[in-house]
Tab-separated table of C-alpha atoms and ligand atoms in Angstrom:
chain	number	residue	atom	x	y	z
A	209	MET	CA	-0.213	0.000	-0.018
A	210	PRO	CA	1.332	3.618	-0.553
A	211	PHE	CA	2.938	5.104	2.171
A	212	GLY	CA	0.531	7.199	4.560
A	213	GLN	CA	-2.606	6.149	2.597
A	214	PRO	CA	-5.078	5.000	5.122
A	215	ALA	CA	-5.574	1.044	5.196
A	216	VAL	CA	-7.204	-1.429	7.103
A	217	ILE	CA	-5.420	-4.786	7.994
A	218	ARG	CA	-7.975	-7.322	9.131
A	219	SER	CA	-6.878	-10.856	10.728
A	220	ARG	CA	-8.522	-13.473	12.586
A	221	ARG	CA	-5.507	-14.009	14.792
A	222	ALA	CA	-3.864	-10.602	15.562
A	223	VAL	CA	-1.332	-10.602	18.137
A	224	LEU	CA	-2.391	-7.718	20.449
A	225	PRO	CA	-0.718	-6.783	24.205
A	226	ASP	CA	-3.535	-8.306	25.899
A	227	GLY	CA	-3.296	-11.596	23.561
A	228	GLU	CA	-4.704	-13.012	20.439
A	229	ARG	CA	-7.994	-12.395	19.187
A	230	PRO	CA	-9.607	-11.351	15.612
A	231	ALA	CA	-9.263	-7.678	14.964
A	232	ASP	CA	-9.362	-4.782	12.350
A	233	VAL	CA	-6.131	-2.338	12.683
A	234	LEU	CA	-6.325	0.906	10.986
A	235	LEU	CA	-2.857	2.579	9.672
A	236	ARG	CA	-2.695	6.142	8.912
A	237	GLY	CA	0.476	8.097	8.433
A	238	GLY	CA	2.702	5.130	9.163
A	239	ARG	CA	1.279	4.635	12.333
A	240	ILE	CA	-1.636	2.520	14.275
A	241	GLU	CA	-4.342	4.617	14.473
A	242	GLN	CA	-7.156	2.203	16.100
A	243	VAL	CA	-7.570	-1.271	16.841
A	244	ALA	CA	-11.114	-2.365	16.721
A	245	ALA	CA	-13.398	-5.736	16.453
A	246	HIS	CA	-13.155	-7.961	13.612
A	247	GLY	CA	-14.950	-6.493	10.715
A	248	SER	CA	-15.982	-3.444	12.437
A	249	LEU	CA	-14.177	-0.793	10.502
A	250	ALA	CA	-15.774	0.688	7.666
A	251	VAL	CA	-13.247	0.630	4.927
A	252	GLY	CA	-14.515	3.521	2.984
A	253	ASP	CA	-11.503	5.026	0.914
A	254	SER	CA	-8.929	3.001	2.574
A	255	GLU	CA	-7.195	0.081	1.354
A	256	LEU	CA	-8.057	-3.491	2.925
A	257	VAL	CA	-5.781	-6.399	3.484
A	258	ASP	CA	-7.891	-9.451	4.923
A	259	LEU	CA	-5.499	-11.845	6.270
A	260	GLY	CA	-7.884	-14.314	7.087
A	261	ASP	CA	-6.266	-16.961	9.169
A	262	THR	CA	-2.625	-16.013	8.676
A	263	ALA	CA	-1.704	-13.872	12.154
A	264	LEU	CA	-0.987	-10.634	12.229
A	265	LEU	CA	2.093	-9.534	14.805
A	266	PRO	CA	4.179	-6.647	15.739
A	267	GLY	CA	7.471	-6.748	13.941
A	268	LEU	CA	10.225	-8.048	15.618
A	269	VAL	CA	12.715	-5.941	17.475
A	270	ASP	CA	16.112	-7.659	17.420
A	271	THR	CA	18.478	-5.608	19.818
A	272	HIS	CA	21.530	-8.029	19.191
A	273	VAL	CA	22.951	-7.716	15.550
A	274	HIS	CA	26.379	-7.421	14.360
A	275	VAL	CA	26.093	-5.858	10.833
A	276	ASN	CA	29.976	-5.411	10.397
A	277	GLU	CA	30.020	-2.511	8.052
A	278	PRO	CA	32.085	-0.776	7.257
A	279	GLY	CA	35.322	-2.684	7.664
A	280	ARG	CA	33.881	-6.336	7.657
A	281	THR	CA	31.346	-6.110	4.985
A	282	GLU	CA	32.247	-8.906	3.491
A	283	TRP	CA	30.901	-10.959	6.755
A	284	GLU	CA	27.554	-9.001	6.331
A	285	GLY	CA	26.413	-5.340	5.561
A	286	PHE	CA	23.543	-2.818	5.744
A	287	ALA	CA	21.509	-4.004	2.923
A	288	THR	CA	22.043	-7.491	3.452
A	289	ALA	CA	21.196	-7.607	7.367
A	290	THR	CA	18.170	-5.447	7.046
A	291	ARG	CA	17.011	-7.371	3.778
A	292	ALA	CA	17.399	-10.616	5.759
A	293	ALA	CA	15.416	-8.844	8.812
A	294	ALA	CA	12.668	-7.704	6.491
A	295	ALA	CA	12.378	-11.213	5.307
A	296	GLY	CA	12.226	-12.458	8.713
A	297	GLY	CA	9.557	-10.327	9.888
A	298	VAL	CA	12.205	-8.278	12.231
A	299	THR	CA	11.346	-4.190	11.554
A	300	THR	CA	13.939	-3.039	13.921
A	301	ILE	CA	17.557	-3.636	14.396
A	302	ILE	CA	20.064	-2.314	16.923
A	303	ASP	CA	23.634	-2.729	15.444
A	304	MET	CA	26.531	-3.917	18.155
A	305	PRO	CA	29.405	-1.623	18.257
A	306	LEU	CA	32.142	-4.506	17.208
A	307	ASN	CA	33.190	-6.247	14.095
A	308	SER	CA	33.133	-3.207	12.135
A	309	VAL	CA	35.665	-0.863	11.473
A	310	PRO	CA	35.836	1.582	13.229
A	311	PRO	CA	33.871	0.234	16.241
A	312	THR	CA	31.290	2.478	17.756
A	313	THR	CA	33.190	3.446	20.530
A	314	THR	CA	33.602	7.336	19.821
A	315	VAL	CA	31.078	9.954	18.415
A	316	ALA	CA	33.390	9.863	15.340
A	317	GLY	CA	32.863	6.008	14.663
A	318	LEU	CA	29.031	6.481	15.279
A	319	GLU	CA	29.245	9.186	12.716
A	320	VAL	CA	30.918	6.684	10.392
A	321	LYS	CA	28.527	4.057	10.861
A	322	ARG	CA	25.457	5.951	10.248
A	323	LYS	CA	26.819	7.480	7.032
A	324	THR	CA	27.565	4.377	5.592
A	325	ALA	CA	24.094	2.702	6.314
A	326	GLU	CA	22.166	5.767	4.594
A	327	GLY	CA	20.017	4.547	1.986
A	328	GLN	CA	20.855	0.941	2.851
A	329	ALA	CA	18.147	0.113	5.456
A	330	TRP	CA	15.020	-1.607	4.458
A	331	VAL	CA	14.258	-1.650	8.193
A	332	ASP	CA	14.605	0.843	10.937
A	333	LEU	CA	18.280	0.839	12.477
A	334	GLY	CA	19.723	1.931	15.600
A	335	PHE	CA	23.049	1.487	17.118
A	336	TRP	CA	24.742	0.357	20.350
A	337	GLY	CA	27.892	1.993	21.646
A	338	GLY	CA	30.979	0.093	23.227
A	339	ALA	CA	32.605	0.786	26.385
A	340	ILE	CA	36.378	-0.500	25.977
A	341	PRO	CA	39.529	0.704	28.369
A	342	GLY	CA	40.179	3.900	27.850
A	343	ASN	CA	36.931	5.575	26.242
A	344	VAL	CA	35.028	6.414	29.558
A	345	ALA	CA	35.123	10.173	28.158
A	346	ASP	CA	33.451	9.077	24.966
A	347	LEU	CA	30.443	7.499	26.603
A	348	GLU	CA	28.192	10.805	27.722
A	349	PRO	CA	29.103	12.346	23.959
A	350	LEU	CA	27.813	8.878	22.426
A	351	HIS	CA	24.858	8.706	25.072
A	352	ARG	CA	23.848	12.155	23.770
A	353	ALA	CA	24.319	11.185	20.336
A	354	GLY	CA	21.609	8.656	20.948
A	355	VAL	CA	23.267	5.188	21.164
A	356	PHE	CA	20.894	2.866	23.082
A	357	GLY	CA	23.482	1.862	25.552
A	358	PHE	CA	26.863	0.419	25.743
A	359	LYS	CA	28.308	-3.117	25.299
A	360	SER	CA	31.202	-4.402	27.035
A	361	PHE	CA	33.294	-7.653	27.064
A	362	LEU	CA	34.566	-9.379	30.285
A	363	ALA	CA	36.806	-11.820	28.006
A	364	PRO	CA	38.484	-11.316	24.628
A	365	SER	CA	35.774	-10.405	21.840
A	366	GLY	CA	37.350	-12.150	18.998
A	367	VAL	CA	38.536	-8.702	17.369
A	368	ASP	CA	41.656	-6.567	18.265
A	369	GLU	CA	40.150	-2.988	18.038
A	370	PHE	CA	37.572	-3.893	20.696
A	371	PRO	CA	39.429	-4.922	23.696
A	372	HIS	CA	37.807	-6.277	26.834
A	373	VAL	CA	37.589	-4.688	29.967
A	374	GLU	CA	39.277	-5.639	33.232
A	375	ALA	CA	38.115	-5.019	36.748
A	376	ALA	CA	39.011	-1.296	37.200
A	377	ASP	CA	37.704	-0.640	33.601
A	378	LEU	CA	34.542	-2.092	34.111
A	379	GLU	CA	34.269	-0.330	37.600
A	380	ALA	CA	35.002	2.917	35.822
A	381	ALA	CA	32.734	2.183	32.544
A	382	LEU	CA	29.622	1.336	35.204
A	383	ALA	CA	30.270	4.314	37.215
A	384	GLU	CA	29.939	6.633	34.452
A	385	GLN	CA	26.914	4.964	32.940
A	386	ALA	CA	25.310	5.334	36.070
A	387	ARG	CA	25.889	8.706	36.263
A	388	ILE	CA	24.769	9.352	32.852
A	389	GLY	CA	21.791	7.014	33.021
A	390	ALA	CA	22.912	4.721	30.478
A	391	LEU	CA	22.149	0.839	29.987
A	392	ALA	CA	25.319	-1.429	29.965
A	393	ILE	CA	24.684	-4.535	28.167
A	394	ILE	CA	27.712	-7.378	29.047
A	395	HIS	CA	29.160	-10.165	27.448
A	396	ALA	CA	29.666	-12.351	30.427
A	397	GLU	CA	32.276	-14.744	30.338
A	398	ASP	CA	35.309	-14.856	32.722
A	399	PRO	CA	38.945	-15.028	31.008
A	400	ALA	CA	40.377	-16.643	33.889
A	401	VAL	CA	37.835	-19.507	33.875
A	402	LEU	CA	38.306	-19.825	30.297
A	403	ALA	CA	42.088	-19.834	30.359
A	404	ALA	CA	41.829	-22.864	33.045
A	405	ALA	CA	39.623	-24.789	30.837
A	406	PRO	CA	41.357	-27.485	28.857
A	407	GLN	CA	41.812	-26.343	25.168
A	408	GLN	CA	41.667	-29.125	22.959
A	409	PRO	CA	41.421	-28.177	19.233
A	410	GLY	CA	39.887	-30.167	16.646
A	411	VAL	CA	36.474	-31.259	14.714
A	412	HIS	CA	34.913	-32.676	17.954
A	413	TYR	CA	32.165	-30.211	19.584
A	414	ARG	CA	32.557	-31.959	22.913
A	415	ASP	CA	36.177	-30.201	23.308
A	416	PHE	CA	34.550	-26.939	21.887
A	417	LEU	CA	32.275	-27.138	24.444
A	418	ALA	CA	34.666	-27.995	27.504
A	419	SER	CA	36.872	-25.098	26.516
A	420	ARG	CA	33.641	-22.534	27.515
A	421	PRO	CA	32.454	-24.167	30.576
A	422	ALA	CA	29.129	-22.580	32.258
A	423	GLY	CA	31.319	-21.610	35.157
A	424	ALA	CA	33.228	-19.135	32.760
A	425	GLU	CA	29.577	-17.289	32.788
A	426	THR	CA	28.541	-17.482	36.586
A	427	ALA	CA	31.883	-16.159	37.477
A	428	ALA	CA	31.599	-13.599	34.934
A	429	VAL	CA	28.159	-12.775	35.993
A	430	ALA	CA	28.768	-12.595	39.625
A	431	ARG	CA	31.791	-10.153	39.365
A	432	LEU	CA	29.467	-8.072	37.330
A	433	LEU	CA	26.594	-8.091	39.547
A	434	ASP	CA	29.072	-6.949	42.494
A	435	THR	CA	30.199	-4.173	40.466
A	436	ALA	CA	26.733	-2.936	39.486
A	437	ARG	CA	25.725	-3.219	43.186
A	438	ARG	CA	28.742	-1.054	43.973
A	439	THR	CA	27.944	1.370	41.309
A	440	GLY	CA	24.192	1.500	40.954
A	441	ALA	CA	24.533	0.875	36.885
A	442	ARG	CA	21.908	-0.819	35.217
A	443	VAL	CA	22.879	-4.045	33.568
A	444	HIS	CA	21.705	-6.437	30.931
A	445	ILE	CA	23.114	-9.687	30.217
A	446	LEU	CA	23.669	-10.736	26.815
A	447	HIS	CA	23.130	-14.178	25.123
A	448	VAL	CA	22.771	-15.896	28.174
A	449	SER	CA	23.772	-19.700	27.284
A	450	SER	CA	24.086	-21.213	30.713
A	451	ALA	CA	20.827	-21.637	32.865
A	452	ALA	CA	23.259	-21.647	35.738
A	453	VAL	CA	23.455	-18.065	35.705
A	454	LEU	CA	19.801	-17.508	36.391
A	455	PRO	CA	19.941	-18.020	40.267
A	456	LEU	CA	22.402	-15.343	40.409
A	457	LEU	CA	20.169	-12.999	38.435
A	458	ARG	CA	17.169	-13.595	40.899
A	459	GLN	CA	19.364	-13.005	43.834
A	460	ALA	CA	20.438	-9.713	42.683
A	461	ARG	CA	17.068	-8.433	41.754
A	462	GLU	CA	16.318	-9.347	45.311
A	463	ASP	CA	19.068	-7.298	46.557
A	464	GLY	CA	17.746	-4.429	44.448
A	465	VAL	CA	20.207	-4.544	41.392
A	466	THR	CA	18.435	-3.741	38.072
A	467	VAL	CA	19.569	-6.504	36.186
A	468	THR	CA	17.961	-8.070	32.805
A	469	ALA	CA	18.810	-10.824	30.733
A	470	GLU	CA	18.332	-12.166	27.012
A	471	THR	CA	18.918	-15.355	25.620
A	472	CYS	CA	18.829	-16.500	21.829
A	473	PRO	CA	17.201	-18.532	19.358
A	474	HIS	CA	19.850	-21.064	19.160
A	475	TYR	CA	20.548	-21.687	22.792
A	476	LEU	CA	16.565	-22.599	22.864
A	477	THR	CA	16.193	-24.724	19.649
A	478	LEU	CA	19.982	-26.430	19.212
A	479	ALA	CA	21.761	-28.752	21.593
A	480	ALA	CA	25.227	-29.866	21.895
A	481	GLU	CA	24.237	-33.453	21.222
A	482	GLN	CA	23.321	-32.377	17.784
A	483	VAL	CA	26.090	-30.739	16.905
A	484	PRO	CA	28.138	-32.706	13.914
A	485	ASP	CA	31.914	-32.944	13.987
A	486	GLY	CA	33.207	-30.199	12.252
A	487	ASP	CA	30.106	-28.457	11.361
A	488	THR	CA	31.291	-24.597	12.723
A	489	ALA	CA	28.108	-23.262	11.689
A	490	PHE	CA	27.197	-24.107	15.187
A	491	LYS	CA	30.491	-22.143	16.933
A	492	CYS	CA	29.367	-19.250	18.943
A	493	CYS	CA	30.589	-17.972	22.664
A	494	PRO	CA	29.022	-18.562	24.691
A	495	PRO	CA	28.499	-21.758	23.173
A	496	ILE	CA	25.338	-24.071	22.645
A	497	ARG	CA	25.028	-26.424	25.419
A	498	ASP	CA	23.482	-29.352	26.478
A	499	GLU	CA	19.561	-30.594	25.924
A	500	ALA	CA	18.978	-30.457	29.838
A	501	ASN	CA	20.445	-26.913	29.904
A	502	ARG	CA	18.380	-25.983	26.938
A	503	ASP	CA	15.215	-27.429	28.908
A	504	ALA	CA	16.148	-24.897	31.571
A	505	LEU	CA	16.455	-22.091	29.474
A	506	TRP	CA	12.774	-22.623	28.365
A	507	GLU	CA	11.797	-22.993	32.093
A	508	ALA	CA	13.067	-19.977	32.869
A	509	LEU	CA	11.686	-17.893	29.835
A	510	ALA	CA	8.173	-19.336	30.723
A	511	ASN	CA	8.913	-17.873	33.938
A	512	GLY	CA	9.626	-14.453	32.736
A	513	GLU	CA	13.328	-14.342	33.605
A	514	PHE	CA	14.378	-13.513	29.960
A	515	THR	CA	13.504	-9.824	28.887
A	516	ALA	CA	14.050	-10.866	25.244
A	517	VAL	CA	15.023	-13.395	22.683
A	518	VAL	CA	17.079	-11.744	20.112
A	519	SER	CA	19.395	-13.432	17.483
A	520	ASP	CA	23.054	-12.251	18.060
A	521	HIS	CA	23.471	-12.696	14.375
A	522	SER	CA	27.212	-12.554	13.971
A	523	PRO	CA	28.136	-13.975	10.750
A	524	SER	CA	31.511	-14.291	8.820
A	525	THR	CA	32.834	-15.458	5.489
A	526	PRO	CA	32.783	-19.344	4.987
A	527	ASP	CA	36.434	-19.652	4.707
A	528	LEU	CA	36.631	-17.907	8.286
A	529	LYS	CA	34.376	-20.627	9.623
A	530	LEU	CA	36.688	-22.957	8.271
A	531	LEU	CA	33.655	-24.843	7.084
A	532	PRO	CA	34.440	-28.642	5.656
A	533	GLU	CA	32.017	-28.087	2.755
A	534	PHE	CA	33.953	-24.925	1.822
A	535	GLY	CA	37.369	-26.485	2.150
A	536	GLY	CA	38.095	-25.694	5.778
A	537	SER	CA	39.530	-27.830	8.672
A	538	GLY	CA	36.049	-27.889	10.398
A	539	ASP	CA	38.510	-26.761	13.626
A	540	PHE	CA	36.283	-25.478	16.131
A	541	ALA	CA	38.592	-23.588	18.185
A	542	ALA	CA	40.131	-21.848	15.138
A	543	ALA	CA	36.858	-20.934	13.784
A	544	TRP	CA	35.122	-17.738	13.809
A	545	GLY	CA	32.588	-17.783	16.750
A	546	GLY	CA	29.223	-16.462	15.883
A	547	ILE	CA	26.055	-17.776	14.355
A	548	ALA	CA	24.069	-16.401	11.427
A	549	SER	CA	20.250	-16.362	11.761
A	550	LEU	CA	18.717	-13.018	11.583
A	551	GLN	CA	15.894	-14.144	8.846
A	552	LEU	CA	15.348	-17.501	10.642
A	553	GLY	CA	14.912	-16.499	14.298
A	554	LEU	CA	11.057	-16.050	14.372
A	555	PRO	CA	10.357	-19.369	12.762
A	556	ALA	CA	13.126	-21.205	14.705
A	557	VAL	CA	11.709	-20.066	18.150
A	558	TRP	CA	8.133	-20.583	17.139
A	559	THR	CA	8.903	-23.942	15.903
A	560	GLU	CA	10.206	-24.923	19.134
A	561	ALA	CA	7.977	-22.740	21.292
A	562	ARG	CA	4.685	-24.382	19.722
A	563	ARG	CA	6.194	-27.999	20.446
A	564	ARG	CA	6.509	-26.647	24.156
A	565	GLY	CA	2.909	-25.631	24.177
A	566	HIS	CA	3.394	-21.812	24.127
A	567	THR	CA	1.661	-19.389	22.084
A	568	LEU	CA	2.419	-16.718	19.429
A	569	ALA	CA	1.480	-14.148	22.245
A	570	ASP	CA	4.563	-15.522	24.273
A	571	VAL	CA	6.821	-15.283	21.063
A	572	VAL	CA	5.809	-11.385	20.518
A	573	ARG	CA	6.272	-11.028	24.284
A	574	TRP	CA	10.132	-12.226	24.128
A	575	MET	CA	10.977	-11.079	20.200
A	576	SER	CA	9.118	-8.059	19.918
A	577	ALA	CA	7.661	-6.350	22.691
A	578	GLY	CA	10.320	-7.439	24.991
A	579	PRO	CA	13.147	-6.122	23.252
A	580	ALA	CA	11.418	-2.901	22.632
A	581	GLY	CA	11.198	-2.372	26.451
A	582	LEU	CA	14.715	-2.984	26.802
A	583	VAL	CA	15.981	-0.259	24.667
A	584	GLY	CA	13.036	2.034	25.472
A	585	LEU	CA	11.007	1.817	22.618
A	586	THR	CA	7.820	0.782	24.280
A	587	GLY	CA	5.190	2.887	23.051
A	588	THR	CA	6.787	3.208	19.252
A	589	LYS	CA	7.775	-0.376	18.387
A	590	GLY	CA	6.552	-3.865	19.795
A	591	ALA	CA	3.049	-3.719	19.847
A	592	ILE	CA	-0.077	-3.836	17.888
A	593	ALA	CA	-1.471	-0.781	19.633
A	594	ALA	CA	-2.963	2.580	18.827
A	595	GLY	CA	0.113	5.380	18.473
A	596	CYS	CA	2.568	2.699	17.803
A	597	ASP	CA	4.501	2.607	14.437
A	598	ALA	CA	2.562	0.209	11.987
A	599	ASP	CA	5.295	-2.082	11.849
A	600	LEU	CA	3.455	-5.344	11.324
A	601	VAL	CA	4.071	-9.158	9.723
A	602	ALA	CA	1.721	-11.190	8.218
A	603	PHE	CA	2.992	-14.577	9.780
A	604	ASP	CA	1.631	-18.102	8.749
A	605	PRO	CA	2.223	-20.287	11.839
A	606	ASP	CA	1.591	-23.520	9.769
A	607	GLY	CA	3.775	-22.367	6.982
A	608	GLU	CA	6.459	-25.098	6.608
A	609	PHE	CA	9.454	-24.741	4.969
A	610	ALA	CA	13.258	-26.104	4.812
A	611	VAL	CA	16.020	-23.863	5.094
A	612	HIS	CA	18.440	-23.457	2.348
A	613	ALA	CA	21.307	-21.270	3.298
A	614	GLY	CA	22.029	-19.923	-0.049
A	615	GLU	CA	18.256	-18.949	-0.355
A	616	LEU	CA	18.770	-16.441	2.665
A	617	HIS	CA	19.208	-12.660	2.241
A	618	HIS	CA	22.254	-12.925	4.664
A	619	ARG	CA	25.490	-12.296	2.571
A	620	ASN	CA	27.014	-15.677	3.385
A	621	PRO	CA	25.143	-18.896	2.862
A	622	VAL	CA	26.322	-20.291	6.463
A	623	THR	CA	23.774	-21.013	9.113
A	624	PRO	CA	23.055	-23.956	11.691
A	625	TYR	CA	19.629	-24.214	10.573
A	626	ALA	CA	20.590	-25.281	7.205
A	627	GLY	CA	18.519	-28.306	6.217
A	628	ARG	CA	15.963	-28.042	8.761
A	629	THR	CA	12.221	-27.942	8.364
A	630	LEU	CA	10.645	-24.909	10.587
A	631	SER	CA	7.308	-23.918	11.103
A	632	GLY	CA	6.214	-20.407	10.770
A	633	ALA	CA	6.469	-18.213	7.301
A	634	VAL	CA	6.651	-14.637	6.874
A	635	ARG	CA	4.092	-13.341	3.971
A	636	THR	CA	4.255	-9.794	4.072
A	637	THR	CA	6.258	-7.443	6.754
A	638	TRP	CA	5.186	-3.621	6.906
A	639	LEU	CA	7.247	-0.690	8.236
A	640	ARG	CA	5.606	1.965	9.263
A	641	GLY	CA	2.446	1.105	7.355
A	642	ARG	CA	4.306	0.260	4.000
A	643	ALA	CA	4.878	-2.965	2.794
A	644	VAL	CA	8.652	-3.835	2.619
A	645	ASP	CA	10.052	-4.967	-0.957
A	646	THR	CA	13.461	-6.206	-0.604
A	647	GLY	CA	13.852	-5.870	-4.397
A	648	ALA	CA	12.927	-1.882	-4.327
A	649	GLU	CA	14.159	1.173	-2.571
A	650	PRO	CA	14.626	1.010	1.256
A	651	PHE	CA	12.865	2.893	3.406
A	652	GLY	CA	14.204	2.484	6.954
A	653	ARG	CA	14.857	5.151	9.332
A	654	ARG	CA	17.796	5.779	11.520
A	655	LEU	CA	16.557	5.657	15.317
A	656	VAL	CA	18.041	7.345	18.181
A	657	ARG	CA	17.366	6.490	21.964
A	658	PRO	CA	14.105	8.367	23.249
A	659	ALA	CA	15.461	11.192	25.626
A	660	ASP	CA	14.044	10.118	28.902
A	661	SER	CA	14.182	6.348	28.044
A	662	ARG	CA	14.520	3.861	31.044
A	663	SER	CA	14.796	0.318	30.283
A	664	THR	CA	11.814	-1.987	31.681
A	665	GLY	CA	12.426	-5.813	31.626
A	666	ALA	CA	12.951	-8.038	34.653
A	667	SER	CA	9.449	-9.335	35.299
B	43	ZN	ZN1	27.002	-10.328	19.885
């Protein structure tokens, strides 16, 4: 439908903030003007899109995406990442501050990224900043420039230009973020625990798993929570892979620490027992753990202990993944650690969620409303509600498809979901009321953190 023209989208399965029901949704000027009973809105001069039994969801908000442009555009880029996002029902992404060169650790670095993204974004796009050793003075200017918060690593990040923080750097970064009211987002693995773990290179996944034990996550989270308690900073634990960290978070919340956490589709849908030898498409840090741990993550998700389920889309070229099918060694220790899944997060999570008795409303809470709240976008993104941007997805919950990595919009044909059959097909994605056509011109906008934003989260 043309931009700005009023339209009604009708679905017998609209996923609204209070649950799924039949509804008419009136769009005008890129926003949702009204949500009304199914069949009740007079169409008049508006266009009517009747989805029948196809579900209508708010567009997903993926707050954990590594776009990698500029600097490592051959790994992914704004055009490819945002096309994949739109095709996967994701209408907002927040780009991580690293793997691109320059990293987003200064305002100058942020400006380079914004300029590079200009005219290339098929979905709305915001940026995280980075807190690294020595850039405390850059945090407030970046915060004012509109980044959504600051990422730090407690263990080496995998790229030299984004060093991890030691205890003193972390203390300084969190104290400054508490002062300016920023959200600290943390990759929590402890370098000393990792260094003490057995390091056995090769094609066996169990050896890689032993090199990144759950104890690295719990030690790092414990240290982070101590620092958060002392400084008063708001902290968010990225990509929780081990369910063993959850009791620490519960305790910290009881003690008054503002801490939220996210997990990712791969930790919820894949398991160590299934990873074939040499299939480094499955390598990420922290790693995919065993089935019992996966069940514990689902239990925590069901209990509201995770604010968000987000992709941590972090691709690289097939040669850096050392994939045997591309002539690589399949050595898990040496391969790039990162999973490509931006286009597949919704069907991957839905396939497993449905099997476990969850609803579309649950998935929307985890993948749209939750992450929108994390970054202060509640009221704009993440809900089918009057006043929100008309970011919508027509989603067929029963549509099955087989994943072929080369057919995805991701720049590189590598994903651990290759060969799987997933349930849940995205039929149309609307961004601010306009259907996204990945073959036409992009119209994604740059997002900045709302000035008075406070993240929501821990329930
Ligand atoms: Zn990441």
